[in-house]
Coordinates of C-alpha atoms in Angstrom, one line a residue:
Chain A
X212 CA 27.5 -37.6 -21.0
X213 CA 29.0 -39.1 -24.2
X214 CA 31.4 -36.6 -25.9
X215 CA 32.6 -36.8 -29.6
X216 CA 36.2 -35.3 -30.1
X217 CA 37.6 -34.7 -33.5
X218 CA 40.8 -32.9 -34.4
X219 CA 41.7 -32.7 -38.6
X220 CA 43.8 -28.9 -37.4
X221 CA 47.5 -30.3 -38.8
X222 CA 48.7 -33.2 -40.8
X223 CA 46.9 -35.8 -38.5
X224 CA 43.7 -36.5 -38.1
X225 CA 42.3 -38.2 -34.5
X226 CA 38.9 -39.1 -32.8
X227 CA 37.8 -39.8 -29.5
X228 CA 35.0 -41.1 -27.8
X229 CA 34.7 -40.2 -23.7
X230 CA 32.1 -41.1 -21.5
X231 CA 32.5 -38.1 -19.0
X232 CA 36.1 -38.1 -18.3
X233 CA 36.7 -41.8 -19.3
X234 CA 38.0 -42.8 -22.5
X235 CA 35.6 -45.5 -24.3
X236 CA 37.6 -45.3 -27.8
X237 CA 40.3 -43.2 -29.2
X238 CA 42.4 -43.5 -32.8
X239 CA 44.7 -41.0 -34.2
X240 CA 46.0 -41.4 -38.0
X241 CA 49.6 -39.4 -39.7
X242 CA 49.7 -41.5 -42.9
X243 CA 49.5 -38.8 -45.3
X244 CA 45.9 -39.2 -46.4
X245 CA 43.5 -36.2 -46.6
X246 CA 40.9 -35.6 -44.0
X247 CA 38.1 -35.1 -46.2
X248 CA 39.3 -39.2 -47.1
X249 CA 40.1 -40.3 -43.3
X250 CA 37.7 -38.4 -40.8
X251 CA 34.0 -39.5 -41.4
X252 CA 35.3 -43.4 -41.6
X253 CA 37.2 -42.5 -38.2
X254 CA 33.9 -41.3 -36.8
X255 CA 32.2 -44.1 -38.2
X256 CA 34.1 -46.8 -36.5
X257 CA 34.4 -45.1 -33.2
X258 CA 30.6 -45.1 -32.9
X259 CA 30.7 -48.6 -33.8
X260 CA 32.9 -49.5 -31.9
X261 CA 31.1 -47.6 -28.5
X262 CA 27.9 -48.8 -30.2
X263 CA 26.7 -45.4 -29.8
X264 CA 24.4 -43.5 -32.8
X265 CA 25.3 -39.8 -33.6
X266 CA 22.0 -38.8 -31.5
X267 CA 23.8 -40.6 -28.3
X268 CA 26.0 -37.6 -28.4
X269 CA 25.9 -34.9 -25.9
X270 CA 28.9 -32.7 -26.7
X271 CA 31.0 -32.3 -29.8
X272 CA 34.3 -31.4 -29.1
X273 CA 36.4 -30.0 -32.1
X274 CA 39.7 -28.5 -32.5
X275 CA 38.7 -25.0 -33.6
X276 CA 42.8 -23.8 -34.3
X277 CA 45.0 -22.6 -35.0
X278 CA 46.2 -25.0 -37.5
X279 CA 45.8 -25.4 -41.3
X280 CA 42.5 -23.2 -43.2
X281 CA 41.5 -26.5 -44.8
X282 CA 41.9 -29.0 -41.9
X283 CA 39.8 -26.4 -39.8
X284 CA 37.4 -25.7 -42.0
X285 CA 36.8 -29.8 -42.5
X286 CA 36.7 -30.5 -39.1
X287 CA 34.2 -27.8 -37.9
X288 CA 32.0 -28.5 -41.2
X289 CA 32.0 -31.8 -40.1
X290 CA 31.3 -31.4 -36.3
X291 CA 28.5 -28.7 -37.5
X292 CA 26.9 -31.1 -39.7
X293 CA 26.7 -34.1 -37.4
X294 CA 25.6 -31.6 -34.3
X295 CA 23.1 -29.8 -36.5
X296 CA 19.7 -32.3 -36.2
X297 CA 19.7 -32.3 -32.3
X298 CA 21.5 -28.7 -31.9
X299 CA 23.7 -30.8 -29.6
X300 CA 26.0 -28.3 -27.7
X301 CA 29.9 -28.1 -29.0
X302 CA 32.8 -27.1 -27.9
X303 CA 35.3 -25.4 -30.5
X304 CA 38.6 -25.9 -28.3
X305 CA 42.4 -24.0 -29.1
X306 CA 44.5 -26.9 -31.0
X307 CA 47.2 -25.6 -28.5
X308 CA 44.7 -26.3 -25.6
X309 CA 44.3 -29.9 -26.8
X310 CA 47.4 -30.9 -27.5
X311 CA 48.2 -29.9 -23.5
X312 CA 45.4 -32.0 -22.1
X313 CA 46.7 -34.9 -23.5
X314 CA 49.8 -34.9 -21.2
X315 CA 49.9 -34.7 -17.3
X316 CA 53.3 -34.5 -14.7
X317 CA 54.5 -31.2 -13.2
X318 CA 55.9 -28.3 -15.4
X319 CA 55.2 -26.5 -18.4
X320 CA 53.8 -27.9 -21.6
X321 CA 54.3 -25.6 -24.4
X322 CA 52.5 -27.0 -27.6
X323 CA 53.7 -25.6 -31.0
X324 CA 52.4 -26.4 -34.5
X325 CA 54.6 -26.2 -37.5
X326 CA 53.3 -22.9 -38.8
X327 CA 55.7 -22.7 -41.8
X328 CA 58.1 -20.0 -42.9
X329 CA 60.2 -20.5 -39.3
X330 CA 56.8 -20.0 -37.4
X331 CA 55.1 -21.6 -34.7
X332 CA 51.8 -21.8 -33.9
X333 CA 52.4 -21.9 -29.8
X334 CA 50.8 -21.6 -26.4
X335 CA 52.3 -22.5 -22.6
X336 CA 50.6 -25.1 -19.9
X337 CA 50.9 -25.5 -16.7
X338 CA 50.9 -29.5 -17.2
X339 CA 49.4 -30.6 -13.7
X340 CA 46.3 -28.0 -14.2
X341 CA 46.3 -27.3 -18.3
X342 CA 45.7 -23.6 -16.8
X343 CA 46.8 -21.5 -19.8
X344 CA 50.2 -19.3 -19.3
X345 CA 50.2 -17.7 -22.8
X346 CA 47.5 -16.8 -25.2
X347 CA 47.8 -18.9 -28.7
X348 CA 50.1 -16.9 -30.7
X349 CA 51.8 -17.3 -34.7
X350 CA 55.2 -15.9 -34.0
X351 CA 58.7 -17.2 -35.1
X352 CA 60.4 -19.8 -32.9
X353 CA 63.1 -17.7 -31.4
X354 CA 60.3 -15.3 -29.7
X355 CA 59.6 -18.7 -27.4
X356 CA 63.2 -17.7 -25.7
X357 CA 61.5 -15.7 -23.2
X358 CA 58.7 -17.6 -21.6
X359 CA 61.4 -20.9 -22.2
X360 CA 63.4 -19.0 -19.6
X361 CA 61.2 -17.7 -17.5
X362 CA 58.3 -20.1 -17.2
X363 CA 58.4 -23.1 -14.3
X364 CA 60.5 -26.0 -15.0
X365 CA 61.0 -28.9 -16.6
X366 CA 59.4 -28.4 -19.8
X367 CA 58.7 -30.1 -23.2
X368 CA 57.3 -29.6 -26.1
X369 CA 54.3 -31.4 -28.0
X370 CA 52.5 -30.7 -31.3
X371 CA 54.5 -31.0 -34.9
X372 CA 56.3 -28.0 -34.1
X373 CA 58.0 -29.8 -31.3
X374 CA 60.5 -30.5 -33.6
X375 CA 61.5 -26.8 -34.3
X376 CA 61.6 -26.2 -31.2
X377 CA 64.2 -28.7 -30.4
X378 CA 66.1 -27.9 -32.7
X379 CA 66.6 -24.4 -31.6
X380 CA 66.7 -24.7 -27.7
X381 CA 68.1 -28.0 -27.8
X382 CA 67.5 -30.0 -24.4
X383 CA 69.3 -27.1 -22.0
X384 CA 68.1 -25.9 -18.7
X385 CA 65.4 -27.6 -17.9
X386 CA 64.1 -28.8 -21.2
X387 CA 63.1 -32.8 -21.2
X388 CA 62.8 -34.5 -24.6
X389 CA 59.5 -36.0 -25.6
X390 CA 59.5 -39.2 -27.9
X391 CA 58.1 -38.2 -31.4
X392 CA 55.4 -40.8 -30.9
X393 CA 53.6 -38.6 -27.9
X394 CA 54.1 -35.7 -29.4
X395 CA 51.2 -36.1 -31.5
X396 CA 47.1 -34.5 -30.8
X397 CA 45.3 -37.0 -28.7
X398 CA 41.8 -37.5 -29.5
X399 CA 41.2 -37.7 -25.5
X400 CA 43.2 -34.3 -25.1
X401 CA 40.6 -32.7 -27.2
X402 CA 38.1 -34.6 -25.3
X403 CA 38.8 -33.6 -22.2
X404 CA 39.8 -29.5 -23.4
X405 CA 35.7 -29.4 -24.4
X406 CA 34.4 -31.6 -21.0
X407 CA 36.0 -28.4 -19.4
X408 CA 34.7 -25.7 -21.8
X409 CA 31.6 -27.4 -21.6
X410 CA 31.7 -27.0 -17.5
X411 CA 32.8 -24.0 -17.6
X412 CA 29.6 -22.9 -19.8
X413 CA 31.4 -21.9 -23.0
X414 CA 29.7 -25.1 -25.0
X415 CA 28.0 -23.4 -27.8
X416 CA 25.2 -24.3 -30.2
X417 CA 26.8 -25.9 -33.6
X418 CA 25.9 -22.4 -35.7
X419 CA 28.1 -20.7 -33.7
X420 CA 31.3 -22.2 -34.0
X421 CA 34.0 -20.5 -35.9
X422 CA 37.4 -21.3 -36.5
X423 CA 40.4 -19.3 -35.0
X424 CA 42.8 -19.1 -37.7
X425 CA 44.8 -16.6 -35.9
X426 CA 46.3 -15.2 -39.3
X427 CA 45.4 -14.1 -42.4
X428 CA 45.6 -17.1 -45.1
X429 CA 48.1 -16.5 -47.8
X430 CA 45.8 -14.7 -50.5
X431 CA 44.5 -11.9 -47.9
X432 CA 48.2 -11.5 -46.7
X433 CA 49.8 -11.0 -50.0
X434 CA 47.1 -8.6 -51.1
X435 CA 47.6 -7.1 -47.7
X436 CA 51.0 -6.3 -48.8
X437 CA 49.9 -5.3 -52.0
X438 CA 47.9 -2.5 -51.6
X439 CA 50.1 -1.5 -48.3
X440 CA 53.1 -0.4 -51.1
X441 CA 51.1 1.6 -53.6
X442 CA 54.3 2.4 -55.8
X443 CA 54.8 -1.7 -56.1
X444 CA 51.4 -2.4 -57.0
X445 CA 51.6 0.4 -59.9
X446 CA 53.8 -1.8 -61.4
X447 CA 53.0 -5.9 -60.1
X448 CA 55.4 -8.6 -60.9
X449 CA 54.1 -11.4 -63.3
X450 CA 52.3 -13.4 -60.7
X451 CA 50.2 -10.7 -59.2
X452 CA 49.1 -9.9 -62.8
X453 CA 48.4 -13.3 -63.7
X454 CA 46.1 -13.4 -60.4
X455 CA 44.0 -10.2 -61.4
X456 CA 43.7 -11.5 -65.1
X457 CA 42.6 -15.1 -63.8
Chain B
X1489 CA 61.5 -49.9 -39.5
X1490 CA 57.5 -50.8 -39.2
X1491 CA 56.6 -51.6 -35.8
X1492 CA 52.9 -53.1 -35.0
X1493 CA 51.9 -52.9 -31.2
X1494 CA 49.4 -54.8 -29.5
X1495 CA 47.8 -54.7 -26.4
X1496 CA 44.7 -56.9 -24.7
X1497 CA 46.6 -57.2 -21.2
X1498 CA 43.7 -55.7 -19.2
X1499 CA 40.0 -54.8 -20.1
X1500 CA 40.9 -52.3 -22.7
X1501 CA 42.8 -52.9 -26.4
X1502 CA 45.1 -51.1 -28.0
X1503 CA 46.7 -51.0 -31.5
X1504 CA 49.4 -49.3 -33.1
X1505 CA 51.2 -48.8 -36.3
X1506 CA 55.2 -46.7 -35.8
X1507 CA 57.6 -45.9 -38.1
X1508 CA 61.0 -46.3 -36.3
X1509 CA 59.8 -43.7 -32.7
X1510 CA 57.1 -41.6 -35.6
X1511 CA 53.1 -42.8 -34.6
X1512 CA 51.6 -43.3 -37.8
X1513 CA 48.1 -44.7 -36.3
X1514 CA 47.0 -45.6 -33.2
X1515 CA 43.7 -47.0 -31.5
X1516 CA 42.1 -47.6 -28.1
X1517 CA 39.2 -49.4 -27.2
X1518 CA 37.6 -49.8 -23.9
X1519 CA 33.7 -50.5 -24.3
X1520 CA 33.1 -54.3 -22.8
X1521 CA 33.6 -56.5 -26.2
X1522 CA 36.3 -59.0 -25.7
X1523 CA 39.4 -59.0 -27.4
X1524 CA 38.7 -62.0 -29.6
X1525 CA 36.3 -59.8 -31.1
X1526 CA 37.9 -56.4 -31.1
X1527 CA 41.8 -57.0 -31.7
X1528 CA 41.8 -58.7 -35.0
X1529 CA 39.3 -55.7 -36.7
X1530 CA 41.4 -53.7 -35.3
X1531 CA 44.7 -54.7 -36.5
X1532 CA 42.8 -54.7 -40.4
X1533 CA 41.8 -50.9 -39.8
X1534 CA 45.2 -50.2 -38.7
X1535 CA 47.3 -51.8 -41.4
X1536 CA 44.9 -50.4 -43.9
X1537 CA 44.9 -46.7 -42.7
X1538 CA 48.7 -46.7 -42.9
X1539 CA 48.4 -48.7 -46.4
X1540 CA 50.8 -51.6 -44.7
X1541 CA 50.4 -55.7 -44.9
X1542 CA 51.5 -58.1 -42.8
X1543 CA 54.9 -58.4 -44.7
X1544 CA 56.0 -54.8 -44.2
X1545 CA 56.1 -55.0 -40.4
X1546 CA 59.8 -55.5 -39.1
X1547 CA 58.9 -55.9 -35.9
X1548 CA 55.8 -56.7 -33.5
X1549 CA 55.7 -55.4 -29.8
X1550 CA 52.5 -57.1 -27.4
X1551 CA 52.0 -56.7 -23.8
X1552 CA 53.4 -60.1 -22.5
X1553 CA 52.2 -59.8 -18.8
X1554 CA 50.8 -58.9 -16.2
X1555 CA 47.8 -59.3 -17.3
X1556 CA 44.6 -60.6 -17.2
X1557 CA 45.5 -64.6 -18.3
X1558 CA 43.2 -64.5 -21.1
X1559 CA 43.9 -61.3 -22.6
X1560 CA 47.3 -62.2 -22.7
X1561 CA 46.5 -65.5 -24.5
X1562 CA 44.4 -63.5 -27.4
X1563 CA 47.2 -61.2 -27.8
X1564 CA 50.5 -63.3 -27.8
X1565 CA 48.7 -66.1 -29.9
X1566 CA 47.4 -63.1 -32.1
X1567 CA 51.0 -61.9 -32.8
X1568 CA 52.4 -65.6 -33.1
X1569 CA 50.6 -66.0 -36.0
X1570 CA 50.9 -63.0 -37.5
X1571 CA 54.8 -62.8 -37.3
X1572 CA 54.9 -66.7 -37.9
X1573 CA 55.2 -66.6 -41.7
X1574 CA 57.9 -64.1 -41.7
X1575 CA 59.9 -65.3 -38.4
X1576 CA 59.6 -62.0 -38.2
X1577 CA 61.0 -60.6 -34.3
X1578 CA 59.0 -60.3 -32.1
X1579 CA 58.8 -58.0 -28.4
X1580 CA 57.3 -59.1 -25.9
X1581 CA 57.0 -56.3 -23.2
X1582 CA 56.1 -55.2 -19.5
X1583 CA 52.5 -54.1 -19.9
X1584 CA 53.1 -52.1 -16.8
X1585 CA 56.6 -50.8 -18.9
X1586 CA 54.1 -50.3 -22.0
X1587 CA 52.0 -47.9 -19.4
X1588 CA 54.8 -46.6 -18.8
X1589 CA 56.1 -45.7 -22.3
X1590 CA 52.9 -43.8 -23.2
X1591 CA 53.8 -40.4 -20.7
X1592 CA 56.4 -38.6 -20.3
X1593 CA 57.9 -35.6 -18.2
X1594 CA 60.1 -35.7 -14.9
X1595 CA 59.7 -37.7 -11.6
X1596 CA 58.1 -40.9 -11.5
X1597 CA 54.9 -42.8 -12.9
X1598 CA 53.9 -46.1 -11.0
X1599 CA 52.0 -48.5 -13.6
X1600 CA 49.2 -50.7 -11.6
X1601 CA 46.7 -53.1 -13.2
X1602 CA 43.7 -54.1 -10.5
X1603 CA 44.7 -58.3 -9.8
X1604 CA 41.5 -58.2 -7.8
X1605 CA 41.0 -59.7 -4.1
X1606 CA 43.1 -55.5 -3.0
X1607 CA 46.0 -56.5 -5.6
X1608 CA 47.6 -54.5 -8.1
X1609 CA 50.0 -55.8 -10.3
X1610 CA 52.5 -52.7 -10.0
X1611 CA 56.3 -51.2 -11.2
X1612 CA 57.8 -47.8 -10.9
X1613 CA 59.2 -46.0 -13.5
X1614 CA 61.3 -43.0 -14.4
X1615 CA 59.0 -40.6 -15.9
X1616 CA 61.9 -39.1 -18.4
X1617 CA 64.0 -42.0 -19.1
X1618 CA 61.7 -45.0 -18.7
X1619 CA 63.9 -46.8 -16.9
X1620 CA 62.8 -49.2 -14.7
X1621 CA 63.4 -48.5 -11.0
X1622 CA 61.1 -51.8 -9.0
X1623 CA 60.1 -55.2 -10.9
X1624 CA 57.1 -55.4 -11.8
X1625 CA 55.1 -57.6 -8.9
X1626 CA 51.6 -58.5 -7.7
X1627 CA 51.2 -57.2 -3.8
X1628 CA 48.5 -55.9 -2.2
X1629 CA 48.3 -52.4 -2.8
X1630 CA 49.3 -51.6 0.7
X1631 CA 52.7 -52.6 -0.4
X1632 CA 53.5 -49.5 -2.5
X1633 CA 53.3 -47.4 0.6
X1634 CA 57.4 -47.4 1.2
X1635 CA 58.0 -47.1 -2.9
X1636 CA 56.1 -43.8 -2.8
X1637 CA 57.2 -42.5 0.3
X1638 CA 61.1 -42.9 -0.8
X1639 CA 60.7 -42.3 -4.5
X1640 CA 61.5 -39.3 -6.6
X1641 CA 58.9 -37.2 -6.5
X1642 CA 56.4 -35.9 -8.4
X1643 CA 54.1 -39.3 -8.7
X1644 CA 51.5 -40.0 -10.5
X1645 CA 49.7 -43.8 -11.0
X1646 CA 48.8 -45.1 -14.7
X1647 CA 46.9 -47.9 -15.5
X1648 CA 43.6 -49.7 -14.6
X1649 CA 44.8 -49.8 -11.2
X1650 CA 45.4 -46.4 -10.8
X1651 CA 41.4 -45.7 -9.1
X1652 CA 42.7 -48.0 -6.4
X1653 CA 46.1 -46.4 -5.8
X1654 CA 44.8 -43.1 -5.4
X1655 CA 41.7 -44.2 -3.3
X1656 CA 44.2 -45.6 -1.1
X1657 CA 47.2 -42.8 -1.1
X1658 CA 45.5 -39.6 -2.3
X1659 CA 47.0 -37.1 -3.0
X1660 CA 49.2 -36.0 -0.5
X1661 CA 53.1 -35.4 -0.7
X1662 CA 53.6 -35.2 -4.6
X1663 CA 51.3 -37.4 -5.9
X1664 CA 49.4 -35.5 -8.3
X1665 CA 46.3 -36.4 -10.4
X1666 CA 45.9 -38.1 -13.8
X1667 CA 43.2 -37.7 -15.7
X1668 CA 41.2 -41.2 -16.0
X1669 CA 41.1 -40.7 -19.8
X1670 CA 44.9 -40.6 -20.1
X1671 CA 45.3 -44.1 -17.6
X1672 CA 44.6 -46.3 -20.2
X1673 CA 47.4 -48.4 -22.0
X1674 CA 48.2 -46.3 -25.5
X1675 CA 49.2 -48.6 -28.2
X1676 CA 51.8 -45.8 -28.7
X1677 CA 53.5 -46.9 -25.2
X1678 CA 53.5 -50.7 -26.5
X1679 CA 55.5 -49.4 -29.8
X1680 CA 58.3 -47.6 -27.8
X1681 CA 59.0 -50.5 -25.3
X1682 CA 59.1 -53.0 -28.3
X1683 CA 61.2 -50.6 -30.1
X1684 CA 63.6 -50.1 -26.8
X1685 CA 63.6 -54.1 -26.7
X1686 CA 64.4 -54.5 -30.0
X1687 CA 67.3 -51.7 -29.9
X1688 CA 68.5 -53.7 -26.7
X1689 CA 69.1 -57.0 -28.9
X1690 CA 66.0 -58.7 -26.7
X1691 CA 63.7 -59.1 -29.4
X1692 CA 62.7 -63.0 -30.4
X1693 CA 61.4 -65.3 -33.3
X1694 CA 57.4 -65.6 -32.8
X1695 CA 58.0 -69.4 -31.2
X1696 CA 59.7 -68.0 -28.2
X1697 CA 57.3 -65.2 -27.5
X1698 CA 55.6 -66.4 -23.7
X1699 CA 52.9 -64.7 -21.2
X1700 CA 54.6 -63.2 -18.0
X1701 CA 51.2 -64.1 -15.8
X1702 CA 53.3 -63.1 -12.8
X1703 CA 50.7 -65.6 -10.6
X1704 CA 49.3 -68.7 -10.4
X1705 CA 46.0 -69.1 -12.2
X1706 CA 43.1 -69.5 -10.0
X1707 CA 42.5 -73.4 -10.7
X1708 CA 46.2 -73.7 -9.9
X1709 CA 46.4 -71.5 -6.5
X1710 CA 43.3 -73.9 -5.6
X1711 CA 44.9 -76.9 -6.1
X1712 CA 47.6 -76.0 -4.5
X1713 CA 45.7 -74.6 -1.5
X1714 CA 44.0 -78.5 -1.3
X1715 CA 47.5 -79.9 -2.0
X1716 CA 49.0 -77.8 1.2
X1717 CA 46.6 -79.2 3.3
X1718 CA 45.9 -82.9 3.5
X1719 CA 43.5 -83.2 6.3
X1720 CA 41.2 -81.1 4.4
X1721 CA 41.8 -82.8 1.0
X1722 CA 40.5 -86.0 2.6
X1723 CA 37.0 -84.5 3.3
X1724 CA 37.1 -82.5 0.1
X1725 CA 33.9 -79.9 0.4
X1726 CA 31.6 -80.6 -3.0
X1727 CA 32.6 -78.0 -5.6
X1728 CA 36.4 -79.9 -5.8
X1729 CA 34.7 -83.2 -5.7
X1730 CA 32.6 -82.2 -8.8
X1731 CA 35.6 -80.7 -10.4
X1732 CA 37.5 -84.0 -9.9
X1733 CA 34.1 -86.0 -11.1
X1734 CA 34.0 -83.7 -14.5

């Protein structure tokens, strides 16, 4: 079975073609352009380059968050779109999940995205197994101390949080560094997160994949917090104003 | 510092664009088309995605050996040219180091290419650090029984080779698995041992970049097989006769 694996979830964007679990083609792009610009061509050229046609696919595997709204949302509107003529099955995987499965050893994996505002996006691996230790969680950095202490030994970190998390748990106790240049989401790691969704018979059709974003975006949170303080609202600052007029 | 990485040691190609130890594109192909057709394609998409010429790249990394001959030939004459205009430096690496370079974690990774005829071309590696810990060497596979057996443990085999090992050792005694979509050489891994090569002063102009083919060729093992062996040389059996004739 050929699988197609996209993930667009954080700054990079990366493709991958498998043929069961072999890797026929793989790239991975961080240079700053936008998704919308970078991910078709990628598909593009990694059918090309398998000389494989969209209809050749039997899964679609997509990262399905957390991550950013927009990246999401272009990734699974893209993955719907191509698996939509042959209702091939898909597999809407945890960004957390993928960025694991591209790694293997003994230990813990923890992969953390840069969720802004001193948050992580963040989930544990076991690293021989990828058997999930945490649920994906948005939380700030320092709430990690726990399961950093607790959980089996060595450990790094992947994902464009990594960095955070170096930075506040430095390399102490069992914590190994991991060169910036692996840290990154594989295109296979995604592939091989929906081969074993799709084994374990959670593939779905392509209508019925939905994102996770595991937060509320920024509009629905500040106007969470608007009407949660009645007195405030009664009298908004400027921008709030400026919103309700627009 | 702009690093471009290049691999076509074995079946598979890789490509790879870093900034200083940062992966800002990366690409693998495995699907049967040679190298002379794949590699050069490849390089284009690469430098384009990361909007980067020839003349912005500081240094080139390429998988020097072992090797299949002729991959290695495609890929050092590739990167000759390339970095000829410039005298720009030039790394020539391990491919079994480059293998290497792509994981990380804690114990050990052994890096084996499939020589053919039961051989693996074959080094050790710690997992963490990189560092080399057995030259690399062409044995029958066999031969790694008394590396594995003393080494640090866990273990876990990279590379094309890497069906072969396990077929042979299994999985017993801290060898674990690795998923047959992360064996494959990652352009990434090519970019870190160029960069370590570089940072260790043992980067050279293009001219003095050479394959590593760690064995005789098969023409030459032949002829020196006849050579060895004069009584049969003087009734030569028809194939060398016709080679000697053309």
């Amino acid at each position: 079975m050929n699988i197609l694996a996209i993930d667009t979830a954080g700054r990079s964007a990366a493709v991958a073609v498998l043929q069961g679990d072999a890797l026929l083609y793989e790239s991975f792009c961080n240079t700053g352009f936008t998704h919308s610009e970078t991910l078709l061509p990628m598909v593009d050229a990694a059918l090309a380059a398998c000389g494989l046609k969209i209809a050749d696919i039997g899964l679609f595997g997509v990262t399905a968050g957390p991550g950013s709204f927009t990246g999401l949302r272009i990734g699974l509107a893209a993955v719907k779109g191509l698996a939509f003529a042959g209702n091939t099955p898909c597999a809407g995987v945890s960004t957390l999940a993928a960025l694991a499965y591209g790694h293997t050893g003994q230990g813990t994996v923890v992969a953390a995205l840069d969720a802004r505002r001193g948050q992580v996006y963040w989930a544990g691996f076991e690293l021989a197994t990828h058997a999930r230790l945490t649920p994906d969680a948005a939380e700030p950095v320092e709430a990690l101390a726990d399961f950093i202490t607790n959980c089996k030994k060595p450990l790094f970190f992947v994902g464009d949080g990594a960095a955070l998390c170096y930075n506040t748990f430095m390399l102490a106790d069992g914590l190994l560094p991991c060169p910036p240049a692996l840290r990154g989401g594989r295109g296979a790691g995604v592939g091989l997160a929906a081969l074993a969704c799709y084994q374990a018979g959670l593939a779905t059709p392509p209508a019925a994949l939905l994102p996770s974003y595991h937060r509320l975006s920024q509009a629905e949170r500040e106007r969470a917090e608007r009407e949660a303080a009645p007195a405030a609202a009664a009298t908004p600052p400027k921008t709030v104003l400026k919103e309700r007029i627009v």
